[in-house]
Amino acid sequence: MEIKKQADLIRPAWEERITELLGKMTLDEKIGQLHQVGPSPVGGFAVSLEEHRQMLADGRITQEEFDAFCSGTARDTQEQDVREGHIGSFLGVSGAEACDHLQHIAVEESRLGIPLLFGLDVIHGQHTIFPIPLAESCAWDEALWEKSAAIAAAEAAADGIAWTFAPMVDIARDARWGRIAEGAGEDSYLGARCAAARVRGFQGEDPSAPDRVLSCAKHFIAYGAACGGRDYNNADLSEQTLREVYLPPFSAALAAGAATVMPSFNDVNGVPSSVNTFLLRQILREELGFSGFTVSDANAIAECVIHGAAADRRDAAKQALAAGMDMDMYSGCYRDELKALIEAGQITTAQLDEAVRRVLRIKFAKGLFDHPYTRHRLTAAELAAHRAAARDAACASAVLLKNDGVLPLLLKTPVLLVGKLADCAGEMLGTWNIYGRAEETVSIKAALEEEGVLAGYLPCCGPDMPLDRDELTQAIRSETNTVIAVVGELADHSGEASSLCDIDLPGEQNEMLTALRQAGKTVITVLCNGRPMAIPNAVERSNALLELWHAGSEAGHAAADLLFGRAMPAGRLTATFPYRSGECPLYYDHPNTGRPLSPGRFSSKYLDAPLEPLFPFGSGLTYTTFAYDDLQCTADRQGIHAAVTVKNTGERAAKETVQLYIRDLVASRVRPVLQLAGFRQILLAPGQTERVCLTVEPERLAFYDTRMRRVIEPGDFLIQAGQSSADGLQQTVTVSADLAADYLRQI
Ligand code: BGC
């Protein structure tokens, strides 16, 4: 299949120059292009000495790597390696000066002058930190996703970075998995739209522009299906599920031009992705037409030995290259083993050249051969605009989950603030923020002080702070009746290696909420966290509950904007909140059973949890109400067309996200009970009505049958239009055999 944006990465002029270069390169220089180094053995982030010792003990790093770490980062050696053409890319070096320094050596002092590629995890901002990606997905706003990625790109580019290891496009259906924070939630349709928008934001129309960076769709594939939500765990799933649920965001990212792809750490159906020929060659290259290069996850090639999938590092290098893994992130397996493998005839020069060609192609696409040095400079005005955008994004990402009428607060309402997180600016930055600074981040306490409404602040307790009963007593005795309680989890309790088996509020935060409520306080809870949480107690004890997430540099300002009604909450959940941790994985688009969820005894449910989730996919409130009416659906050869009338029945203008779902009622393979198939955001003044028309493209009606054929089966489809996956008007339409036949002819 040819995807236009991927085909654009192959330009005859570049390919000629690459052929010429390949003709001149020594074996060592070729291998160098595939070798990425970082300032620490596991990449660009801080790792403690204890962790290094552990990694040495369990074989993730070698004795030499450990020694190199203990003796500093051996800058001189790396400079010499750059000079000799033995390094193709750096991970985690940032700052225009540092990058340009190394680049000068590569371009001016190495034999062939091939530029380096500087990569970094710019996940939700470089200096201006945006809400974590899961939060931002709740905005359901493609323009916003594109803009925040473009801002992150501009700030990273000004720091000498040419390539970000983002977007993370893994579908995550299990809230215990810490990395759910980094993606767009549980739905593959929304995930695909978000993935494409983020790639457009990072790369722009042309990634060689000075203020853009190359993107990397990761982690290919089904990393989010890690068994039990435990990070790095294996994923065992049908090929149908792999293709229907986990693949669409990657296809969308590639169609938007993603220049690189990072295979996942884990094994998928028994084969680690790093050496998985089926995934990296058949699906990624042959079927999706990917023309860029793949980069392993940190140390992942070497870890194939620990997996038990390779006999030793040489075997791992051989398998990875053969499978289509082009660049080795840090493990050193390629640097150390490829030469011997070539000399022994175990891999061919053609295989090596193919990988080198792809890496060089992307260096050309980034324009590095013409402009190797940092060109983008940020102005003060630009930085101020970035902060304003981060504030808007934080407002748009927050989800109002409960409100008994207490919100919005009147501007002069004095409030008592409790919860340690209220004063933890750094925690607001969330996972994967390398350069965000706590001192440049607005805490909720600081924002309420600015607002002039703070009657007092008592931390009382936090995720990592036990309940201080004296402070709680003071809070209860305070004359101020309205309490804002900031609760949640620490930034590093979600993200990589941060899986949890209990996703209720950690520590004694529930006890604090209970005591305040029992004392008769009006409790407005602000939740700062990186994943869906099982928090029925917190919901019950709160008069209002605002899911702010780890909202980034402007978290505090956004909270104040929303609590005081200057901004209207508009976020809608992109991942289901369970009542209890044991319900995970819990997601709305599950297949039906023969005994569907019902109060009856022999139905598919848990005895000790309510039937419905705590908060369903797509849900969220605002300070007005909407009514849906007159759903009309028709089907023709172009798809299903739905029209519904939406009215703002409240007193404030607000944004509504109209959501359209489908269900294939009878099919040869059991289909999900619902699937998101379209959405549209509209802004309605009080009393205003709008007729919203949405079309479900044939592609969304298709699935893989038991023989792995992509088909649409004619027959009845249920259509649901409304405010969330758990609410809406419904109608049934019939999809004709003509539509199904047209579809088959096209694919
Ligand atoms: C993560 C990747 C990340 C890489 C480089 C790994 O541990 O899984 O998502 O891009 O480190 O920092």
Coordinates of C-alpha atoms in Angstrom, one line a residue, residues 39-326:
P39 CA 24.5 10.1 28.4
S40 CA 23.4 7.2 30.5
P41 CA 23.3 3.5 29.7
V42 CA 19.5 3.6 29.6
G43 CA 19.0 6.8 27.8
G44 CA 18.5 10.4 28.5
F45 CA 17.0 10.4 31.9
A46 CA 18.4 10.3 35.4
V47 CA 19.0 6.8 36.7
S48 CA 20.3 6.2 40.2
L49 CA 23.4 4.3 41.0
E50 CA 21.3 1.6 42.7
E51 CA 19.3 1.2 39.5
H52 CA 22.5 0.9 37.5
R53 CA 23.7 -1.8 39.9
Q54 CA 20.5 -3.6 39.5
M55 CA 20.8 -3.4 35.8
L56 CA 24.3 -4.8 35.9
A57 CA 23.1 -7.6 38.1
D58 CA 20.2 -8.6 35.9
G59 CA 22.2 -8.2 32.7
R60 CA 20.5 -5.1 31.2
I61 CA 23.9 -3.4 31.0
T62 CA 27.4 -4.8 30.6
Q63 CA 30.3 -4.4 33.0
E64 CA 31.9 -1.9 30.6
E65 CA 28.8 0.2 30.4
F66 CA 28.6 0.2 34.2
D67 CA 32.2 1.2 34.5
A68 CA 31.7 4.0 31.9
F69 CA 28.8 5.3 33.9
C70 CA 30.8 5.3 37.1
S71 CA 33.6 7.2 35.5
G72 CA 31.4 9.9 34.1
T73 CA 29.9 10.1 30.7
A74 CA 33.2 9.9 28.8
R75 CA 32.5 12.9 26.7
D76 CA 35.9 12.9 25.1
T77 CA 35.5 9.3 24.0
Q78 CA 32.2 10.1 22.4
E79 CA 33.7 13.1 20.6
Q80 CA 36.3 10.9 19.2
D81 CA 33.7 8.4 18.2
V82 CA 31.7 11.1 16.4
R83 CA 34.9 12.2 14.7
E84 CA 35.5 8.7 13.4
G85 CA 31.9 8.4 12.2
H86 CA 31.0 5.7 14.8
I87 CA 27.8 7.4 16.1
G88 CA 24.7 8.3 14.1
S89 CA 22.5 9.8 16.7
F90 CA 22.4 11.0 20.3
L91 CA 19.6 10.5 22.8
G92 CA 19.2 12.9 25.6
V93 CA 21.8 15.6 24.7
S94 CA 19.9 18.9 24.7
G95 CA 20.8 22.6 24.4
A96 CA 21.8 24.4 21.2
E97 CA 25.4 24.8 22.4
A98 CA 25.9 21.1 23.3
C99 CA 24.2 19.8 20.2
D100 CA 26.0 22.2 17.8
H101 CA 29.3 21.4 19.5
L102 CA 29.0 17.7 18.7
Q103 CA 27.4 18.5 15.3
H104 CA 30.5 20.6 14.3
I105 CA 32.7 17.6 15.0
A106 CA 30.4 15.3 12.9
V107 CA 30.1 17.7 10.0
E108 CA 33.5 19.3 9.9
E109 CA 35.9 16.8 11.4
S110 CA 34.5 13.4 10.4
R111 CA 35.6 11.9 7.0
L112 CA 32.2 12.1 5.3
G113 CA 30.6 14.9 7.3
I114 CA 27.4 13.1 7.9
P115 CA 25.3 15.0 10.4
L116 CA 24.2 13.6 13.7
L117 CA 20.5 13.3 14.7
F118 CA 19.6 14.5 18.2
G119 CA 16.6 12.8 19.6
L120 CA 14.8 13.5 22.9
D121 CA 11.6 12.5 24.6
V122 CA 9.6 15.7 24.1
I123 CA 6.4 14.1 25.1
H124 CA 4.2 17.0 26.2
G125 CA 6.4 20.0 26.0
Q126 CA 10.1 21.0 26.2
H127 CA 10.1 24.0 28.6
T128 CA 6.5 25.0 28.5
I129 CA 4.8 21.8 29.7
F130 CA 1.4 21.0 28.4
P131 CA -1.0 18.5 30.1
I132 CA 0.0 14.9 29.9
P133 CA -1.1 13.4 26.6
L134 CA -4.0 11.4 28.2
A135 CA -5.3 14.6 29.6
E136 CA -5.0 16.4 26.3
S137 CA -6.8 13.7 24.5
C138 CA -9.8 14.6 26.6
A139 CA -10.1 17.9 24.7
W140 CA -11.3 15.9 21.6
D141 CA -9.8 18.8 19.7
E142 CA -7.5 18.1 16.7
A143 CA -6.4 21.8 16.3
L144 CA -5.3 21.8 20.0
W145 CA -3.4 18.6 19.7
E146 CA -1.6 19.9 16.6
K147 CA -0.8 23.2 18.2
S148 CA 0.6 21.8 21.5
A149 CA 2.9 19.4 19.5
A150 CA 4.0 22.3 17.2
I151 CA 4.9 24.4 20.3
A152 CA 6.8 21.5 21.8
A153 CA 8.6 21.1 18.5
A154 CA 9.6 24.8 18.3
E155 CA 11.0 24.8 21.9
A156 CA 12.8 21.5 21.3
A157 CA 14.2 22.7 17.9
A158 CA 15.6 25.8 19.7
D159 CA 17.4 23.4 22.0
G160 CA 19.1 21.7 19.0
I161 CA 16.7 18.7 19.0
A162 CA 15.8 17.4 15.6
W163 CA 13.7 14.4 16.6
T164 CA 11.2 13.6 19.3
F165 CA 10.3 10.1 20.5
A166 CA 6.6 11.0 20.3
P167 CA 3.7 10.7 19.8
M168 CA 3.1 7.6 21.9
V169 CA 0.0 6.1 20.2
D170 CA -0.5 3.0 22.2
I171 CA -4.1 2.2 22.9
A172 CA -4.5 1.6 26.6
R173 CA -7.4 -0.2 28.1
D174 CA -6.0 -1.0 31.5
A175 CA -5.7 1.9 33.9
R176 CA -3.2 0.0 36.0
W177 CA -0.7 0.4 33.2
G178 CA 1.3 3.5 34.1
R179 CA 1.9 4.4 30.5
I180 CA -1.7 5.1 29.9
A181 CA -0.7 8.6 30.8
E182 CA 1.3 9.0 27.6
G183 CA -1.3 8.2 25.0
A184 CA -4.8 9.1 23.9
G185 CA -6.7 6.6 26.0
E186 CA -8.7 3.5 25.1
D187 CA -10.3 4.2 21.8
S188 CA -8.6 3.5 18.5
Y189 CA -10.7 5.8 16.4
L190 CA -10.0 8.8 18.6
G191 CA -6.4 7.6 19.1
A192 CA -5.9 7.6 15.3
R193 CA -7.2 11.1 14.9
C194 CA -5.0 12.3 17.8
A195 CA -1.9 10.5 16.5
A196 CA -2.3 12.1 13.1
A197 CA -2.8 15.6 14.6
R198 CA 0.3 15.2 16.8
V199 CA 2.5 14.1 13.9
R200 CA 1.3 17.1 11.9
G201 CA 2.1 19.3 14.9
F202 CA 5.6 18.0 15.4
Q203 CA 6.6 17.8 11.7
G204 CA 4.5 20.4 10.1
E205 CA 4.1 20.3 6.3
D206 CA 7.8 19.8 6.0
P207 CA 9.9 18.5 8.9
S208 CA 13.0 20.3 7.6
A209 CA 11.6 23.6 8.7
P210 CA 13.8 25.1 11.5
D211 CA 11.1 25.0 14.1
R212 CA 9.9 21.5 13.5
V213 CA 11.1 18.1 14.6
L214 CA 10.8 14.6 13.3
S215 CA 8.2 12.5 15.0
C216 CA 8.3 8.9 16.2
A217 CA 5.2 6.8 16.4
K218 CA 5.7 4.4 19.3
H219 CA 5.6 1.7 20.7
F220 CA 4.9 -0.6 17.8
I221 CA 2.7 -2.4 18.7
A222 CA 0.2 -3.6 21.4
Y223 CA 2.6 -2.4 24.2
G224 CA -0.6 -1.2 25.9
A225 CA -2.0 -4.8 25.8
A226 CA 0.7 -5.8 28.4
C227 CA -0.9 -8.6 30.4
G228 CA -2.4 -7.3 33.7
G229 CA -1.4 -3.8 33.0
R230 CA 2.1 -4.6 34.2
D231 CA 4.7 -2.6 32.3
Y232 CA 7.0 -4.5 29.9
N233 CA 4.8 -7.6 30.2
N234 CA 3.9 -9.8 27.3
A235 CA 0.9 -9.1 25.0
D236 CA -1.0 -12.1 23.8
L237 CA -3.8 -11.2 21.5
S238 CA -5.6 -12.2 18.3
E239 CA -4.4 -10.8 15.1
Q240 CA -7.8 -9.4 14.6
T241 CA -7.6 -7.4 17.8
L242 CA -4.0 -6.3 17.0
R243 CA -5.2 -4.9 13.7
E244 CA -8.6 -3.5 14.6
V245 CA -7.7 -2.0 18.0
Y246 CA -3.9 -1.3 18.2
L247 CA -2.9 -0.7 14.6
P248 CA -5.2 2.3 13.5
P249 CA -3.3 5.0 15.4
F250 CA 0.0 3.8 13.8
S251 CA -1.5 3.7 10.3
A252 CA -2.9 7.3 10.9
A253 CA 0.5 8.5 12.2
L254 CA 2.3 7.0 9.1
A255 CA -0.3 8.5 6.8
A256 CA 0.4 11.9 8.4
G257 CA 4.1 11.4 7.5
A258 CA 5.6 10.0 10.8
A259 CA 9.3 9.7 9.8
T260 CA 10.3 7.1 12.4
V261 CA 8.7 4.3 14.4
M262 CA 9.8 2.7 17.7
P263 CA 9.0 -0.9 18.3
S264 CA 7.9 -1.8 21.8
F265 CA 9.9 -3.5 24.6
N266 CA 7.5 -6.4 25.1
D267 CA 6.8 -9.5 23.2
V268 CA 3.7 -9.8 21.1
N269 CA 2.3 -13.3 20.8
G270 CA 5.7 -14.6 21.9
V271 CA 8.1 -12.7 19.8
P272 CA 9.7 -9.5 21.2
S273 CA 8.8 -6.6 18.9
S274 CA 12.5 -5.7 18.5
V275 CA 13.0 -8.9 16.5
N276 CA 9.5 -9.4 15.2
T277 CA 9.7 -9.8 11.4
F278 CA 6.0 -10.1 11.0
L279 CA 5.4 -6.7 12.7
L280 CA 8.4 -4.8 11.4
R281 CA 8.6 -6.1 7.9
Q282 CA 5.2 -7.5 6.9
I283 CA 2.9 -5.1 8.6
L284 CA 5.0 -1.9 9.0
R285 CA 6.8 -1.9 5.7
E286 CA 5.0 -4.1 3.3
E287 CA 1.4 -3.3 4.3
L288 CA 1.7 0.2 5.7
G289 CA 4.4 1.4 3.2
F290 CA 6.6 2.9 6.0
S291 CA 9.6 4.6 4.3
G292 CA 11.3 6.0 7.4
F293 CA 13.5 4.2 9.9
T294 CA 12.8 2.2 13.1
V295 CA 14.7 2.8 16.3
S296 CA 14.7 0.3 19.1
D297 CA 13.4 1.2 22.5
A298 CA 16.1 1.8 25.1
N299 CA 18.5 -1.2 25.3
A300 CA 15.7 -3.3 23.9
I301 CA 17.8 -5.3 21.4
A302 CA 20.1 -6.5 24.2
E303 CA 17.0 -7.3 26.3
C304 CA 16.0 -9.9 23.7
V305 CA 18.7 -12.1 25.4
I306 CA 17.0 -11.6 28.7
H307 CA 13.6 -12.4 27.1
G308 CA 15.1 -15.7 26.1
A309 CA 14.5 -14.9 22.4
A310 CA 18.2 -14.6 21.5
A311 CA 21.1 -16.7 22.6
D312 CA 23.5 -13.7 23.1
R313 CA 24.0 -10.1 22.0
R314 CA 25.3 -11.2 18.6
D315 CA 22.2 -13.3 18.0
A316 CA 20.0 -10.4 19.1
A317 CA 21.8 -8.0 16.7
K318 CA 21.4 -10.5 13.9
Q319 CA 17.7 -11.1 14.5
A320 CA 16.9 -7.4 15.0
L321 CA 18.6 -6.3 11.8
A322 CA 17.0 -9.1 9.8
A323 CA 13.6 -8.2 11.3
G324 CA 13.9 -4.6 10.1
M325 CA 15.2 -2.8 13.2
D326 CA 17.3 0.0 11.8

